[in-house]
Coordinates of C-alpha atoms in Angstrom, one line a residue:
X1 CA -41.4 29.5 53.6
X2 CA -42.4 32.7 55.4
X3 CA -38.8 33.6 56.0
X4 CA -38.0 33.5 52.2
X5 CA -40.9 35.7 51.3
X6 CA -40.2 38.1 54.1
X7 CA -36.5 38.4 53.1
X8 CA -37.5 38.9 49.4
X9 CA -40.2 41.4 50.3
X10 CA -37.6 43.5 52.2
X11 CA -35.2 43.4 49.2
X12 CA -38.0 44.1 46.7
X13 CA -39.8 46.9 48.4
X14 CA -37.3 49.7 47.6
X15 CA -36.8 48.5 44.1
X16 CA -40.6 48.3 43.4
X17 CA -41.2 51.7 44.9
X18 CA -38.4 53.3 42.9
X19 CA -40.1 51.9 39.8
X20 CA -43.2 53.9 40.8
X21 CA -45.1 50.7 41.8
X22 CA -46.3 49.1 45.0
X23 CA -45.5 45.6 46.2
X24 CA -48.6 43.5 46.3
X25 CA -47.3 40.1 47.3
X26 CA -44.3 37.7 47.2
X27 CA -44.8 34.0 46.6
X28 CA -42.4 31.1 46.9
X29 CA -44.0 27.9 45.7
X30 CA -43.2 24.5 44.3
X31 CA -45.1 23.6 41.2
X32 CA -44.6 20.4 39.1
X33 CA -41.3 19.8 40.9
X34 CA -39.8 23.2 40.3
X35 CA -39.6 26.2 42.7
X36 CA -40.9 29.6 41.7
X37 CA -40.3 33.0 43.2
X38 CA -43.0 35.4 42.2
X39 CA -43.1 39.1 43.0
X40 CA -46.5 40.7 42.3
X41 CA -46.6 44.5 41.7
X42 CA -49.4 47.0 41.4
X43 CA -49.7 50.6 40.1
X44 CA -52.5 53.1 39.7
X45 CA -53.6 52.8 36.1
X46 CA -52.2 49.3 35.7
X47 CA -48.8 47.6 35.4
X48 CA -47.0 47.4 32.0
X49 CA -44.3 45.1 30.8
X50 CA -41.9 48.0 31.2
X51 CA -42.8 48.2 34.9
X52 CA -42.1 44.5 35.3
X53 CA -38.8 44.9 33.6
X54 CA -37.9 47.9 35.7
X55 CA -38.3 45.8 38.8
X56 CA -37.1 42.4 37.5
X57 CA -33.6 43.5 36.4
X58 CA -32.4 45.3 39.5
X59 CA -34.2 42.9 41.9
X60 CA -32.6 39.9 40.2
X61 CA -29.2 41.4 40.8
X62 CA -30.1 42.0 44.5
X63 CA -31.3 38.5 44.9
X64 CA -28.0 37.2 43.4
X65 CA -26.0 39.3 45.9
X66 CA -28.1 38.5 48.9
X67 CA -28.8 34.9 48.0
X68 CA -31.7 34.4 50.4
X69 CA -32.8 31.2 48.7
X70 CA -30.9 27.9 48.6
X71 CA -31.1 26.0 45.3
X72 CA -32.4 27.0 42.0
X73 CA -35.7 28.6 41.3
X74 CA -37.5 30.5 38.5
X75 CA -37.9 34.2 39.2
X76 CA -41.0 36.1 37.9
X77 CA -42.3 39.7 38.3
X78 CA -45.8 40.4 37.2
X79 CA -48.9 42.4 37.8
X80 CA -51.1 41.4 40.6
X81 CA -53.9 41.1 38.0
X82 CA -57.5 42.1 37.7
X83 CA -58.5 38.9 39.5
X84 CA -55.8 39.3 42.2
X85 CA -55.9 37.2 45.4
X86 CA -56.6 39.2 48.5
X87 CA -54.4 37.9 51.3
X88 CA -53.5 40.7 53.7
X89 CA -55.8 42.8 55.9
X90 CA -54.8 45.9 53.8
X91 CA -55.9 44.1 50.6
X92 CA -59.3 43.5 52.1
X93 CA -59.5 47.1 53.4
X94 CA -58.6 48.5 50.0
X95 CA -61.3 46.5 48.2
X96 CA -64.1 46.6 50.7
X97 CA -67.3 47.0 48.6
X98 CA -65.8 45.4 45.6
X99 CA -67.1 42.2 44.0
X100 CA -65.1 39.2 45.1
X101 CA -65.1 35.4 44.7
X102 CA -64.7 33.2 47.8
X103 CA -63.6 29.6 47.3
X104 CA -64.0 27.2 50.3
X105 CA -62.2 24.1 51.3
X106 CA -65.5 22.2 51.8
X107 CA -69.0 22.9 50.5
X108 CA -71.2 25.1 52.6
X109 CA -74.9 24.9 51.8
X110 CA -74.0 22.7 48.8
X111 CA -71.5 25.2 47.3
X112 CA -67.7 25.7 47.4
X113 CA -67.7 29.1 45.5
X114 CA -69.5 32.3 46.3
X115 CA -69.5 35.7 44.5
X116 CA -70.6 38.8 46.2
X117 CA -69.7 42.2 47.5
X118 CA -67.0 42.3 50.2
X119 CA -68.6 43.8 53.3
X120 CA -66.1 43.0 56.0
X121 CA -62.9 41.2 57.0
X122 CA -61.9 40.6 60.6
X123 CA -59.4 38.1 61.9
X124 CA -59.6 36.1 58.7
X125 CA -63.4 35.9 58.5
X126 CA -64.9 37.2 55.3
X127 CA -68.4 38.7 55.1
X128 CA -70.1 38.9 51.7
X129 CA -73.3 40.3 50.5
X130 CA -74.6 37.9 48.0
X131 CA -78.1 37.7 46.5
X132 CA -79.3 40.2 49.1
X133 CA -78.2 38.1 52.0
X134 CA -75.1 38.3 54.2
X135 CA -72.8 35.3 54.3
X136 CA -69.9 35.0 56.7
X137 CA -67.0 32.6 56.1
X138 CA -64.5 31.7 58.8
X139 CA -60.8 31.7 58.2
X140 CA -60.8 27.9 58.5
X141 CA -63.4 27.6 55.7
X142 CA -61.8 30.0 53.2
X143 CA -59.3 28.6 50.7
X144 CA -59.0 31.7 48.5
X145 CA -60.5 35.2 48.1
X146 CA -59.9 37.1 44.9
X147 CA -61.4 40.0 43.0
X148 CA -64.1 39.1 40.6
X149 CA -63.8 41.4 37.5
X150 CA -66.6 41.5 35.0
X151 CA -65.7 42.4 31.5

């Protein structure tokens, strides 16, 4: 599905930027038998419903014109969220030093979830500082990395 997300990203970027936001991620996934196209946006100070609407309406029209996706799908525009997933090298660079949660495919030292400060990201490997120790997780071990906000 990389081709779909790349095509949608190219269409979305100018629309998102003209709304004063930045494009965080594009997802095209099948859930409970239905396809969803999700565009995640970000903005300094937070994303409002008005920001989502300012992106959604013109982007929906562009998607109808370009028609990069065969078949039906549900289209959503939303904030990347306080607990956003970090997927791209630039995401990891931006949040180096922040508290993150790492979820693993298989337990390591009896655990599948770790919370700590993001210290490094190289070639898919994530380094955390957790409980005063450094923990390194390879790309093959990591299922998900996301910000871990405390309220």
